[in-house]
């Protein structure tokens, strides 16, 4: 690790080369998730791998610097993908294709990037929450666990609050994971049906 | 649900983080099971990820894999992988073995044999390479240079490997020409001296 708190390009390369199968799988799922969060990107033909490639490229080129080892590379790339659409004024930097850049900027996720940015973003956030809730229709326990995590509660607190054994909590966590996978691979808004 | 509009945005942000946390925290087995439960293949997800990283690194002159830099030229590095893949396939077929047979004889995972043969981005671990050399009764370090674990690779060496890979056609039984090709290539590998730098 360099004296700087950020990883050098060589360190990023080494970390990318060392990614395990499991980490690659996580990145793919997360890329799919962020793509779904930007539905207009899907319509415009952008794929999950484009988002991931963009995040890796930005990290390699130092545009999004990785705070290693404080943050794992998978988490870092997750956050870069999350904010990938926040580059309105950097067109033509050669990092992403013009088409992808335009698609990304066109579909800026207002709700995440600009929390106070108007009614449209708030309506979109509400709709997104409802989509997630519908995804959990039929599994209220899993939704409650997810909501507790969103409130910042630790697993032990949640188990106590919802009276779940350790085993039951693990089972619920697996169900939430499956919902996440489902969220990413459903075509359009199919999971609402 | 909160009525304040800004709270809705925050709520989504927190929900999104929590949702992703279950992925970050998932074990490999749970992850694979979740991916399979939705009809997807966890192995292909990993292979695609590696291919993407390889491609992105190659554009910048790096090669993917765990062995560190070998040939500076990524095309040459990929040629070595092609050569290794073709060689293992031909040697296995010469013996009339399936991938499972080879894995059992070499005491390695069958998945590793499969990836050596079909995944051009895969760098096998040194133990596997050693085991394969033993099983095929090859001179020591014959396969090491193809595995990407050894520094120093001349352009001529990579060219020779690529020629071999291109000519090693995939058929069910080795014909006489393939046997000759295989024998000549093994001889070449075992007699050519490792290069210290690019030719």
mmCIF file of C-alpha atoms in Angstrom:
data_model
loop_
_atom_site.group_PDB
_atom_site.id
_atom_site.type_symbol
_atom_site.label_atom_id
_atom_site.label_comp_id
_atom_site.label_asym_id
_atom_site.label_seq_id
_atom_site.Cartn_x
_atom_site.Cartn_y
_atom_site.Cartn_z
ATOM 1 C CA UNK A 1 0.000 0.000 0.000
ATOM 2 C CA UNK A 2 1.319 3.397 -0.902
ATOM 3 C CA UNK A 3 1.761 6.138 1.695
ATOM 4 C CA UNK A 4 -1.265 7.814 0.204
ATOM 5 C CA UNK A 5 -4.559 6.508 1.547
ATOM 6 C CA UNK A 6 -5.643 5.719 -1.988
ATOM 7 C CA UNK A 7 -4.531 2.668 -3.938
ATOM 8 C CA UNK A 8 -2.083 3.190 -6.779
ATOM 9 C CA UNK A 9 -2.925 2.003 -10.277
ATOM 10 C CA UNK A 10 -0.673 -1.006 -9.775
ATOM 11 C CA UNK A 11 -2.522 -1.885 -6.597
ATOM 12 C CA UNK A 12 -5.861 -1.574 -8.372
ATOM 13 C CA UNK A 13 -4.585 -3.835 -11.156
ATOM 14 C CA UNK A 14 -3.349 -6.402 -8.650
ATOM 15 C CA UNK A 15 -6.663 -6.334 -6.800
ATOM 16 C CA UNK A 16 -8.614 -6.731 -10.035
ATOM 17 C CA UNK A 17 -6.430 -9.671 -11.016
ATOM 18 C CA UNK A 18 -7.022 -11.246 -7.625
ATOM 19 C CA UNK A 19 -10.817 -10.996 -7.664
ATOM 20 C CA UNK A 20 -12.326 -14.360 -6.785
ATOM 21 C CA UNK A 21 -15.212 -16.094 -8.550
ATOM 22 C CA UNK A 22 -17.439 -15.084 -5.661
ATOM 23 C CA UNK A 23 -16.448 -11.428 -5.995
ATOM 24 C CA UNK A 24 -17.034 -11.487 -9.737
ATOM 25 C CA UNK A 25 -20.482 -12.918 -9.085
ATOM 26 C CA UNK A 26 -21.241 -10.196 -6.559
ATOM 27 C CA UNK A 27 -20.132 -7.501 -8.975
ATOM 28 C CA UNK A 28 -22.340 -8.880 -11.693
ATOM 29 C CA UNK A 29 -25.375 -8.935 -9.408
ATOM 30 C CA UNK A 30 -24.698 -5.414 -8.165
ATOM 31 C CA UNK A 31 -24.204 -4.124 -11.710
ATOM 32 C CA UNK A 32 -27.547 -5.633 -12.668
ATOM 33 C CA UNK A 33 -29.137 -4.002 -9.660
ATOM 34 C CA UNK A 34 -27.855 -0.535 -10.552
ATOM 35 C CA UNK A 35 -28.889 -1.015 -14.141
ATOM 36 C CA UNK A 36 -32.415 -1.796 -12.985
ATOM 37 C CA UNK A 37 -32.394 1.293 -10.830
ATOM 38 C CA UNK A 38 -31.817 3.270 -14.004
ATOM 39 C CA UNK A 39 -34.528 1.828 -16.151
ATOM 40 C CA UNK A 40 -33.940 4.282 -18.936
ATOM 41 C CA UNK A 41 -30.469 2.819 -19.421
ATOM 42 C CA UNK A 42 -32.013 -0.580 -20.113
ATOM 43 C CA UNK A 43 -34.264 0.933 -22.746
ATOM 44 C CA UNK A 44 -31.231 2.553 -24.332
ATOM 45 C CA UNK A 45 -29.435 -0.771 -24.646
ATOM 46 C CA UNK A 46 -26.886 -0.321 -21.872
ATOM 47 C CA UNK A 47 -25.945 -3.614 -20.222
ATOM 48 C CA UNK A 48 -24.814 -4.423 -16.700
ATOM 49 C CA UNK A 49 -21.317 -5.189 -17.973
ATOM 50 C CA UNK A 50 -21.139 -1.660 -19.421
ATOM 51 C CA UNK A 51 -21.779 -0.207 -15.971
ATOM 52 C CA UNK A 52 -19.203 -2.478 -14.389
ATOM 53 C CA UNK A 53 -16.662 -1.788 -17.135
ATOM 54 C CA UNK A 54 -17.194 1.930 -16.625
ATOM 55 C CA UNK A 55 -16.631 1.613 -12.868
ATOM 56 C CA UNK A 56 -13.461 -0.451 -13.353
ATOM 57 C CA UNK A 57 -12.165 1.978 -15.956
ATOM 58 C CA UNK A 58 -12.796 5.027 -13.789
ATOM 59 C CA UNK A 59 -10.977 3.333 -10.930
ATOM 60 C CA UNK A 60 -8.043 2.294 -13.102
ATOM 61 C CA UNK A 61 -7.730 5.779 -14.499
ATOM 62 C CA UNK A 62 -7.840 7.353 -11.064
ATOM 63 C CA UNK A 63 -11.030 9.253 -11.655
ATOM 64 C CA UNK A 64 -12.666 7.305 -8.837
ATOM 65 C CA UNK A 65 -9.902 6.586 -6.389
ATOM 66 C CA UNK A 66 -10.085 3.482 -4.286
ATOM 67 C CA UNK A 67 -9.527 3.819 -0.552
ATOM 68 C CA UNK A 68 -7.821 0.524 -0.034
ATOM 69 C CA UNK A 69 -7.711 -1.326 2.328
ATOM 70 C CA UNK A 70 -10.415 0.558 4.236
ATOM 71 C CA UNK A 71 -12.954 -0.301 1.581
ATOM 72 C CA UNK A 72 -12.987 -3.588 -0.290
ATOM 73 C CA UNK A 73 -12.720 -3.391 -4.060
ATOM 74 C CA UNK A 74 -16.186 -4.871 -4.574
ATOM 75 C CA UNK A 75 -17.741 -2.248 -2.301
ATOM 76 C CA UNK A 76 -15.765 0.480 -4.007
ATOM 77 C CA UNK A 77 -16.967 -0.607 -7.454
ATOM 78 C CA UNK A 78 -20.494 -0.820 -6.094
ATOM 79 C CA UNK A 79 -20.310 2.843 -5.087
ATOM 80 C CA UNK A 80 -18.742 3.879 -8.362
ATOM 81 C CA UNK A 81 -21.556 2.160 -10.248
ATOM 82 C CA UNK A 82 -24.041 3.889 -7.998
ATOM 83 C CA UNK A 83 -22.686 7.294 -8.889
ATOM 84 C CA UNK A 84 -21.830 6.480 -12.486
ATOM 85 C CA UNK A 85 -24.443 8.845 -13.769
ATOM 86 C CA UNK A 86 -23.023 11.857 -11.968
ATOM 87 C CA UNK A 87 -20.713 12.905 -14.742
ATOM 88 C CA UNK A 88 -22.779 15.430 -16.598
ATOM 89 C CA UNK A 89 -19.886 17.744 -17.280
ATOM 90 C CA UNK A 90 -17.226 15.257 -18.196
ATOM 91 C CA UNK A 91 -18.304 14.170 -21.630
ATOM 92 C CA UNK A 92 -15.550 13.203 -24.002
ATOM 93 C CA UNK A 93 -13.059 12.122 -21.372
ATOM 94 C CA UNK A 94 -12.501 8.900 -23.231
ATOM 95 C CA UNK A 95 -13.425 6.735 -20.275
ATOM 96 C CA UNK A 96 -16.725 5.557 -21.622
ATOM 97 C CA UNK A 97 -18.166 5.564 -25.093
ATOM 98 C CA UNK A 98 -20.158 8.625 -26.079
ATOM 99 C CA UNK A 99 -23.287 6.494 -26.329
ATOM 100 C CA UNK A 100 -22.878 5.120 -22.838
ATOM 101 C CA UNK A 101 -21.960 8.509 -21.460
ATOM 102 C CA UNK A 102 -25.086 10.043 -22.925
ATOM 103 C CA UNK A 103 -27.220 7.209 -21.661
ATOM 104 C CA UNK A 104 -25.740 7.489 -18.190
ATOM 105 C CA UNK A 105 -26.095 11.211 -17.964
ATOM 106 C CA UNK A 106 -29.548 11.123 -19.452
ATOM 107 C CA UNK A 107 -30.682 8.732 -16.774
ATOM 108 C CA UNK A 108 -29.100 10.456 -13.814
ATOM 109 C CA UNK A 109 -30.490 8.925 -10.728
ATOM 110 C CA UNK A 110 -31.792 12.041 -9.104
ATOM 111 C CA UNK A 111 -33.077 10.289 -6.055
ATOM 112 C CA UNK A 112 -29.630 9.041 -5.097
ATOM 113 C CA UNK A 113 -27.381 11.817 -6.271
ATOM 114 C CA UNK A 114 -29.393 14.917 -5.562
ATOM 115 C CA UNK A 115 -31.635 14.188 -2.582
ATOM 116 C CA UNK A 116 -33.300 17.568 -2.624
ATOM 117 C CA UNK A 117 -33.752 17.784 -6.335
ATOM 118 C CA UNK A 118 -37.442 18.151 -6.771
ATOM 119 C CA UNK A 119 -40.712 16.397 -6.928
ATOM 120 C CA UNK A 120 -39.791 14.099 -9.814
ATOM 121 C CA UNK A 121 -36.962 12.509 -7.867
ATOM 122 C CA UNK A 122 -39.156 12.022 -4.844
ATOM 123 C CA UNK A 123 -41.906 10.420 -6.866
ATOM 124 C CA UNK A 124 -39.314 8.146 -8.439
ATOM 125 C CA UNK A 125 -37.993 7.195 -5.001
ATOM 126 C CA UNK A 126 -41.484 6.393 -3.795
ATOM 127 C CA UNK A 127 -42.107 4.227 -6.858
ATOM 128 C CA UNK A 128 -38.833 2.405 -6.317
ATOM 129 C CA UNK A 129 -39.645 1.659 -2.691
ATOM 130 C CA UNK A 130 -42.986 0.284 -3.778
ATOM 131 C CA UNK A 131 -41.264 -1.933 -6.344
ATOM 132 C CA UNK A 132 -39.034 -3.362 -3.655
ATOM 133 C CA UNK A 133 -42.006 -3.890 -1.353
ATOM 134 C CA UNK A 134 -43.880 -5.702 -4.106
ATOM 135 C CA UNK A 135 -40.845 -7.872 -4.686
ATOM 136 C CA UNK A 136 -41.210 -8.990 -1.074
ATOM 137 C CA UNK A 137 -44.943 -9.601 -1.311
ATOM 138 C CA UNK A 138 -45.616 -12.864 0.431
ATOM 139 C CA UNK A 139 -42.529 -12.653 2.597
ATOM 140 C CA UNK A 140 -43.244 -9.989 5.221
ATOM 141 C CA UNK A 141 -40.547 -11.305 7.560
ATOM 142 C CA UNK A 142 -37.856 -10.808 4.936
ATOM 143 C CA UNK A 143 -39.125 -7.296 4.252
ATOM 144 C CA UNK A 144 -39.071 -6.499 7.965
ATOM 145 C CA UNK A 145 -35.500 -7.774 8.248
ATOM 146 C CA UNK A 146 -34.503 -5.659 5.261
ATOM 147 C CA UNK A 147 -36.170 -2.600 6.765
ATOM 148 C CA UNK A 148 -34.442 -3.173 10.091
ATOM 149 C CA UNK A 149 -31.094 -3.356 8.304
ATOM 150 C CA UNK A 150 -31.976 -0.154 6.495
ATOM 151 C CA UNK A 151 -32.507 1.449 9.905
ATOM 152 C CA UNK A 152 -28.958 0.521 10.768
ATOM 153 C CA UNK A 153 -29.705 -2.327 13.143
ATOM 154 C CA UNK A 154 -27.235 -5.148 13.589
ATOM 155 C CA UNK A 155 -28.188 -8.742 12.916
ATOM 156 C CA UNK A 156 -28.290 -9.544 16.642
ATOM 157 C CA UNK A 157 -30.677 -6.635 17.291
ATOM 158 C CA UNK A 158 -32.924 -7.718 14.457
ATOM 159 C CA UNK A 159 -32.999 -11.296 15.683
ATOM 160 C CA UNK A 160 -34.042 -10.057 19.114
ATOM 161 C CA UNK A 161 -36.654 -7.665 17.805
ATOM 162 C CA UNK A 162 -38.233 -10.152 15.412
ATOM 163 C CA UNK A 163 -37.655 -13.139 17.690
ATOM 164 C CA UNK A 164 -35.670 -15.050 15.097
ATOM 165 C CA UNK A 165 -33.136 -17.711 15.925
ATOM 166 C CA UNK A 166 -29.717 -17.446 14.322
ATOM 167 C CA UNK A 167 -30.658 -20.177 11.882
ATOM 168 C CA UNK A 168 -33.948 -18.486 11.004
ATOM 169 C CA UNK A 169 -32.158 -15.197 10.411
ATOM 170 C CA UNK A 170 -29.678 -16.906 8.080
ATOM 171 C CA UNK A 171 -32.552 -18.431 6.141
ATOM 172 C CA UNK A 172 -34.216 -15.041 5.813
ATOM 173 C CA UNK A 173 -30.913 -13.529 4.648
ATOM 174 C CA UNK A 174 -30.739 -16.155 1.905
ATOM 175 C CA UNK A 175 -34.281 -15.282 0.819
ATOM 176 C CA UNK A 176 -33.369 -11.596 0.659
ATOM 177 C CA UNK A 177 -30.337 -12.484 -1.421
ATOM 178 C CA UNK A 178 -32.553 -14.371 -3.853
ATOM 179 C CA UNK A 179 -34.874 -11.392 -4.090
ATOM 180 C CA UNK A 180 -31.863 -9.272 -4.968
ATOM 181 C CA UNK A 181 -30.874 -11.668 -7.737
ATOM 182 C CA UNK A 182 -34.451 -11.711 -8.963
ATOM 183 C CA UNK A 183 -34.626 -7.926 -8.944
ATOM 184 C CA UNK A 184 -31.636 -7.743 -11.260
ATOM 185 C CA UNK A 185 -32.641 -10.316 -13.829
ATOM 186 C CA UNK A 186 -36.350 -9.666 -14.207
ATOM 187 C CA UNK A 187 -37.156 -8.034 -17.513
ATOM 188 C CA UNK A 188 -38.441 -4.502 -17.097
ATOM 189 C CA UNK A 189 -40.838 -4.258 -14.196
ATOM 190 C CA UNK A 190 -41.905 -7.895 -14.315
ATOM 191 C CA UNK A 191 -41.267 -8.388 -10.638
ATOM 192 C CA UNK A 192 -44.131 -6.082 -9.910
ATOM 193 C CA UNK A 193 -46.597 -8.464 -11.443
ATOM 194 C CA UNK B 1 -44.173 5.149 5.552
ATOM 195 C CA UNK B 2 -42.951 8.680 6.047
ATOM 196 C CA UNK B 3 -44.859 11.421 4.355
ATOM 197 C CA UNK B 4 -42.052 13.955 4.086
ATOM 198 C CA UNK B 5 -40.768 13.826 0.525
ATOM 199 C CA UNK B 6 -37.088 14.181 1.378
ATOM 200 C CA UNK B 7 -37.468 11.310 3.828
ATOM 201 C CA UNK B 8 -38.690 9.125 1.002
ATOM 202 C CA UNK B 9 -35.437 9.717 -0.824
ATOM 203 C CA UNK B 10 -33.393 8.922 2.289
ATOM 204 C CA UNK B 11 -35.514 5.868 2.928
ATOM 205 C CA UNK B 12 -34.764 4.534 -0.535
ATOM 206 C CA UNK B 13 -31.078 5.214 -0.056
ATOM 207 C CA UNK B 14 -31.016 3.252 3.217
ATOM 208 C CA UNK B 15 -33.089 0.440 1.753
ATOM 209 C CA UNK B 16 -30.764 0.226 -1.224
ATOM 210 C CA UNK B 17 -27.680 0.018 0.987
ATOM 211 C CA UNK B 18 -29.282 -2.654 3.163
ATOM 212 C CA UNK B 19 -30.367 -4.639 0.116
ATOM 213 C CA UNK B 20 -26.831 -4.627 -1.301
ATOM 214 C CA UNK B 21 -25.357 -5.495 2.089
ATOM 215 C CA UNK B 22 -26.950 -8.921 1.878
ATOM 216 C CA UNK B 23 -24.967 -9.464 -1.317
ATOM 217 C CA UNK B 24 -21.712 -8.143 0.106
ATOM 218 C CA UNK B 25 -22.081 -10.390 3.150
ATOM 219 C CA UNK B 26 -23.205 -13.513 1.303
ATOM 220 C CA UNK B 27 -21.045 -16.614 1.363
ATOM 221 C CA UNK B 28 -19.947 -18.175 -1.908
ATOM 222 C CA UNK B 29 -22.313 -21.109 -1.451
ATOM 223 C CA UNK B 30 -25.337 -18.910 -0.709
ATOM 224 C CA UNK B 31 -24.485 -16.689 -3.630
ATOM 225 C CA UNK B 32 -24.222 -19.624 -6.026
ATOM 226 C CA UNK B 33 -27.487 -21.069 -4.723
ATOM 227 C CA UNK B 34 -29.275 -17.733 -5.154
ATOM 228 C CA UNK B 35 -27.970 -17.309 -8.702
ATOM 229 C CA UNK B 36 -28.938 -20.870 -9.612
ATOM 230 C CA UNK B 37 -32.382 -20.450 -8.054
ATOM 231 C CA UNK B 38 -33.113 -17.794 -10.647
ATOM 232 C CA UNK B 39 -31.929 -20.009 -13.495
ATOM 233 C CA UNK B 40 -28.531 -18.424 -13.959
ATOM 234 C CA UNK B 41 -25.137 -20.100 -13.924
ATOM 235 C CA UNK B 42 -22.763 -18.885 -11.184
ATOM 236 C CA UNK B 43 -19.734 -20.196 -13.054
ATOM 237 C CA UNK B 44 -20.544 -18.271 -16.182
ATOM 238 C CA UNK B 45 -21.103 -15.140 -14.087
ATOM 239 C CA UNK B 46 -17.574 -15.470 -12.742
ATOM 240 C CA UNK B 47 -16.110 -16.309 -16.138
ATOM 241 C CA UNK B 48 -17.766 -13.289 -17.720
ATOM 242 C CA UNK B 49 -16.401 -11.082 -14.948
ATOM 243 C CA UNK B 50 -12.892 -12.367 -15.474
ATOM 244 C CA UNK B 51 -13.161 -11.916 -19.213
ATOM 245 C CA UNK B 52 -14.298 -8.326 -18.709
ATOM 246 C CA UNK B 53 -11.428 -7.548 -16.354
ATOM 247 C CA UNK B 54 -8.968 -9.224 -18.722
ATOM 248 C CA UNK B 55 -10.249 -7.134 -21.586
ATOM 249 C CA UNK B 56 -10.081 -3.881 -19.631
ATOM 250 C CA UNK B 57 -6.600 -4.610 -18.335
ATOM 251 C CA UNK B 58 -5.412 -5.734 -21.756
ATOM 252 C CA UNK B 59 -6.344 -2.345 -23.176
ATOM 253 C CA UNK B 60 -3.871 -0.874 -20.716
ATOM 254 C CA UNK B 61 -1.146 -3.416 -21.309
ATOM 255 C CA UNK B 62 -1.786 -5.545 -18.264
ATOM 256 C CA UNK B 63 -2.700 -9.163 -18.224
ATOM 257 C CA UNK B 64 -5.195 -10.806 -15.899
ATOM 258 C CA UNK B 65 -4.261 -13.751 -13.718
ATOM 259 C CA UNK B 66 -2.604 -14.413 -10.433
ATOM 260 C CA UNK B 67 0.932 -14.915 -11.683
ATOM 261 C CA UNK B 68 1.934 -11.312 -12.122
ATOM 262 C CA UNK B 69 3.384 -9.852 -15.287
ATOM 263 C CA UNK B 70 5.080 -12.198 -17.709
ATOM 264 C CA UNK B 71 5.120 -11.162 -21.318
ATOM 265 C CA UNK B 72 4.565 -7.474 -21.703
ATOM 266 C CA UNK B 73 2.515 -8.062 -24.772
ATOM 267 C CA UNK B 74 -0.923 -9.300 -23.807
ATOM 268 C CA UNK B 75 -1.406 -10.984 -27.172
ATOM 269 C CA UNK B 76 1.599 -13.123 -26.423
ATOM 270 C CA UNK B 77 0.280 -13.964 -22.985
ATOM 271 C CA UNK B 78 -3.022 -15.029 -24.497
ATOM 272 C CA UNK B 79 -1.136 -17.071 -27.076
ATOM 273 C CA UNK B 80 0.519 -18.978 -24.239
ATOM 274 C CA UNK B 81 -2.858 -19.734 -22.721
ATOM 275 C CA UNK B 82 -4.109 -20.937 -26.084
ATOM 276 C CA UNK B 83 -1.069 -23.132 -26.396
ATOM 277 C CA UNK B 84 -1.498 -24.615 -22.939
ATOM 278 C CA UNK B 85 -5.175 -25.255 -23.572
ATOM 279 C CA UNK B 86 -4.540 -26.975 -26.906
ATOM 280 C CA UNK B 87 -1.637 -28.989 -25.541
ATOM 281 C CA UNK B 88 -3.548 -30.329 -22.550
ATOM 282 C CA UNK B 89 -6.473 -31.258 -24.767
ATOM 283 C CA UNK B 90 -4.256 -33.116 -27.221
ATOM 284 C CA UNK B 91 -2.299 -34.902 -24.517
ATOM 285 C CA UNK B 92 -5.506 -35.930 -22.794
ATOM 286 C CA UNK B 93 -7.005 -37.201 -26.006
ATOM 287 C CA UNK B 94 -3.820 -39.021 -26.895
ATOM 288 C CA UNK B 95 -4.319 -41.025 -23.739
ATOM 289 C CA UNK B 96 -8.030 -41.452 -24.440
ATOM 290 C CA UNK B 97 -8.969 -39.791 -21.153
ATOM 291 C CA UNK B 98 -11.957 -37.685 -20.281
ATOM 292 C CA UNK B 99 -11.525 -34.500 -18.275
ATOM 293 C CA UNK B 100 -12.672 -36.450 -15.233
ATOM 294 C CA UNK B 101 -10.062 -39.152 -15.877
ATOM 295 C CA UNK B 102 -7.324 -36.562 -16.123
ATOM 296 C CA UNK B 103 -8.483 -34.742 -13.013
ATOM 297 C CA UNK B 104 -8.478 -37.982 -11.075
ATOM 298 C CA UNK B 105 -5.035 -39.036 -12.273
ATOM 299 C CA UNK B 106 -3.556 -35.594 -11.630
ATOM 300 C CA UNK B 107 -5.415 -35.285 -8.319
ATOM 301 C CA UNK B 108 -6.869 -31.907 -9.176
ATOM 302 C CA UNK B 109 -10.414 -30.607 -9.503
ATOM 303 C CA UNK B 110 -12.124 -31.438 -12.787
ATOM 304 C CA UNK B 111 -13.254 -27.816 -12.950
ATOM 305 C CA UNK B 112 -9.643 -26.741 -13.103
ATOM 306 C CA UNK B 113 -8.964 -29.040 -16.072
ATOM 307 C CA UNK B 114 -12.033 -27.661 -17.760
ATOM 308 C CA UNK B 115 -10.961 -24.077 -17.205
ATOM 309 C CA UNK B 116 -7.437 -24.760 -18.456
ATOM 310 C CA UNK B 117 -8.937 -26.200 -21.626
ATOM 311 C CA UNK B 118 -11.655 -23.652 -22.251
ATOM 312 C CA UNK B 119 -11.076 -20.429 -20.338
ATOM 313 C CA UNK B 120 -8.383 -18.356 -22.057
ATOM 314 C CA UNK B 121 -8.231 -15.978 -19.092
ATOM 315 C CA UNK B 122 -7.516 -18.667 -16.532
ATOM 316 C CA UNK B 123 -4.120 -19.003 -14.915
ATOM 317 C CA UNK B 124 -3.772 -22.472 -13.390
ATOM 318 C CA UNK B 125 -2.071 -22.831 -10.081
ATOM 319 C CA UNK B 126 1.524 -24.108 -10.063
ATOM 320 C CA UNK B 127 0.653 -27.338 -8.289
ATOM 321 C CA UNK B 128 -1.765 -28.275 -11.061
ATOM 322 C CA UNK B 129 0.853 -27.585 -13.698
ATOM 323 C CA UNK B 130 3.342 -29.748 -11.848
ATOM 324 C CA UNK B 131 0.792 -32.550 -11.479
ATOM 325 C CA UNK B 132 -0.033 -32.413 -15.179
ATOM 326 C CA UNK B 133 3.629 -32.634 -16.107
ATOM 327 C CA UNK B 134 3.891 -35.739 -13.931
ATOM 328 C CA UNK B 135 0.779 -37.391 -15.317
ATOM 329 C CA UNK B 136 1.833 -36.824 -18.915
ATOM 330 C CA UNK B 137 5.445 -37.739 -18.114
ATOM 331 C CA UNK B 138 6.707 -34.471 -19.530
ATOM 332 C CA UNK B 139 10.119 -33.054 -18.715
ATOM 333 C CA UNK B 140 9.983 -30.758 -15.711
ATOM 334 C CA UNK B 141 8.838 -27.200 -16.382
ATOM 335 C CA UNK B 142 7.605 -28.051 -19.882
ATOM 336 C CA UNK B 143 4.201 -26.612 -19.090
ATOM 337 C CA UNK B 144 5.327 -23.899 -16.725
ATOM 338 C CA UNK B 145 6.251 -21.513 -19.500
ATOM 339 C CA UNK B 146 2.806 -21.851 -21.036
ATOM 340 C CA UNK B 147 1.031 -21.345 -17.737
ATOM 341 C CA UNK B 148 2.102 -17.707 -17.479
ATOM 342 C CA UNK B 149 3.945 -18.317 -14.220
ATOM 343 C CA UNK B 150 7.406 -17.774 -15.642
ATOM 344 C CA UNK B 151 8.991 -14.514 -16.634
ATOM 345 C CA UNK B 152 10.591 -14.096 -20.001
ATOM 346 C CA UNK B 153 8.871 -14.882 -23.240
ATOM 347 C CA UNK B 154 10.226 -14.105 -26.668
ATOM 348 C CA UNK B 155 8.014 -13.164 -29.548
ATOM 349 C CA UNK B 156 9.337 -16.191 -31.451
ATOM 350 C CA UNK B 157 8.330 -18.495 -28.636
ATOM 351 C CA UNK B 158 4.837 -17.021 -28.515
ATOM 352 C CA UNK B 159 4.558 -17.303 -32.300
ATOM 353 C CA UNK B 160 5.501 -20.958 -32.166
ATOM 354 C CA UNK B 161 2.940 -21.583 -29.437
ATOM 355 C CA UNK B 162 0.247 -19.788 -31.410
ATOM 356 C CA UNK B 163 1.055 -21.793 -34.546
ATOM 357 C CA UNK B 164 0.673 -24.962 -32.538
ATOM 358 C CA UNK B 165 -2.621 -23.824 -31.001
ATOM 359 C CA UNK B 166 -4.050 -22.910 -34.401
ATOM 360 C CA UNK B 167 -3.071 -26.256 -35.899
ATOM 361 C CA UNK B 168 -4.321 -28.332 -32.991
ATOM 362 C CA UNK B 169 -7.771 -29.014 -34.368
ATOM 363 C CA UNK B 170 -10.384 -30.448 -32.112
ATOM 364 C CA UNK B 171 -11.308 -33.938 -33.227
ATOM 365 C CA UNK B 172 -12.292 -36.953 -31.241
ATOM 366 C CA UNK B 173 -9.252 -39.038 -32.088
ATOM 367 C CA UNK B 174 -5.755 -37.872 -32.864
ATOM 368 C CA UNK B 175 -4.693 -38.535 -36.417
ATOM 369 C CA UNK B 176 -1.142 -39.163 -37.446
ATOM 370 C CA UNK B 177 -0.510 -35.525 -38.336
ATOM 371 C CA UNK B 178 -1.769 -34.364 -34.960
ATOM 372 C CA UNK B 179 0.339 -36.884 -33.145
ATOM 373 C CA UNK B 180 3.379 -35.625 -35.037
ATOM 374 C CA UNK B 181 2.421 -32.036 -34.287
ATOM 375 C CA UNK B 182 2.000 -32.864 -30.619
ATOM 376 C CA UNK B 183 5.283 -34.715 -30.351
ATOM 377 C CA UNK B 184 7.186 -31.962 -32.135
ATOM 378 C CA UNK B 185 5.684 -29.305 -29.908
ATOM 379 C CA UNK B 186 6.480 -31.175 -26.709
ATOM 380 C CA UNK B 187 10.019 -31.593 -27.984
ATOM 381 C CA UNK B 188 10.194 -27.889 -28.761
ATOM 382 C CA UNK B 189 8.971 -26.988 -25.275
ATOM 383 C CA UNK B 190 11.390 -29.273 -23.551
ATOM 384 C CA UNK B 191 14.424 -28.184 -25.558
ATOM 385 C CA UNK B 192 13.929 -24.442 -26.043
ATOM 386 C CA UNK B 193 15.667 -22.264 -23.503
ATOM 387 C CA UNK B 194 13.620 -19.717 -21.515
ATOM 388 C CA UNK B 195 14.224 -16.184 -22.703
ATOM 389 C CA UNK B 196 15.209 -13.506 -20.299
ATOM 390 C CA UNK B 197 13.650 -10.735 -22.335
ATOM 391 C CA UNK B 198 11.608 -10.047 -25.387
ATOM 392 C CA UNK B 199 13.072 -11.290 -28.614
#
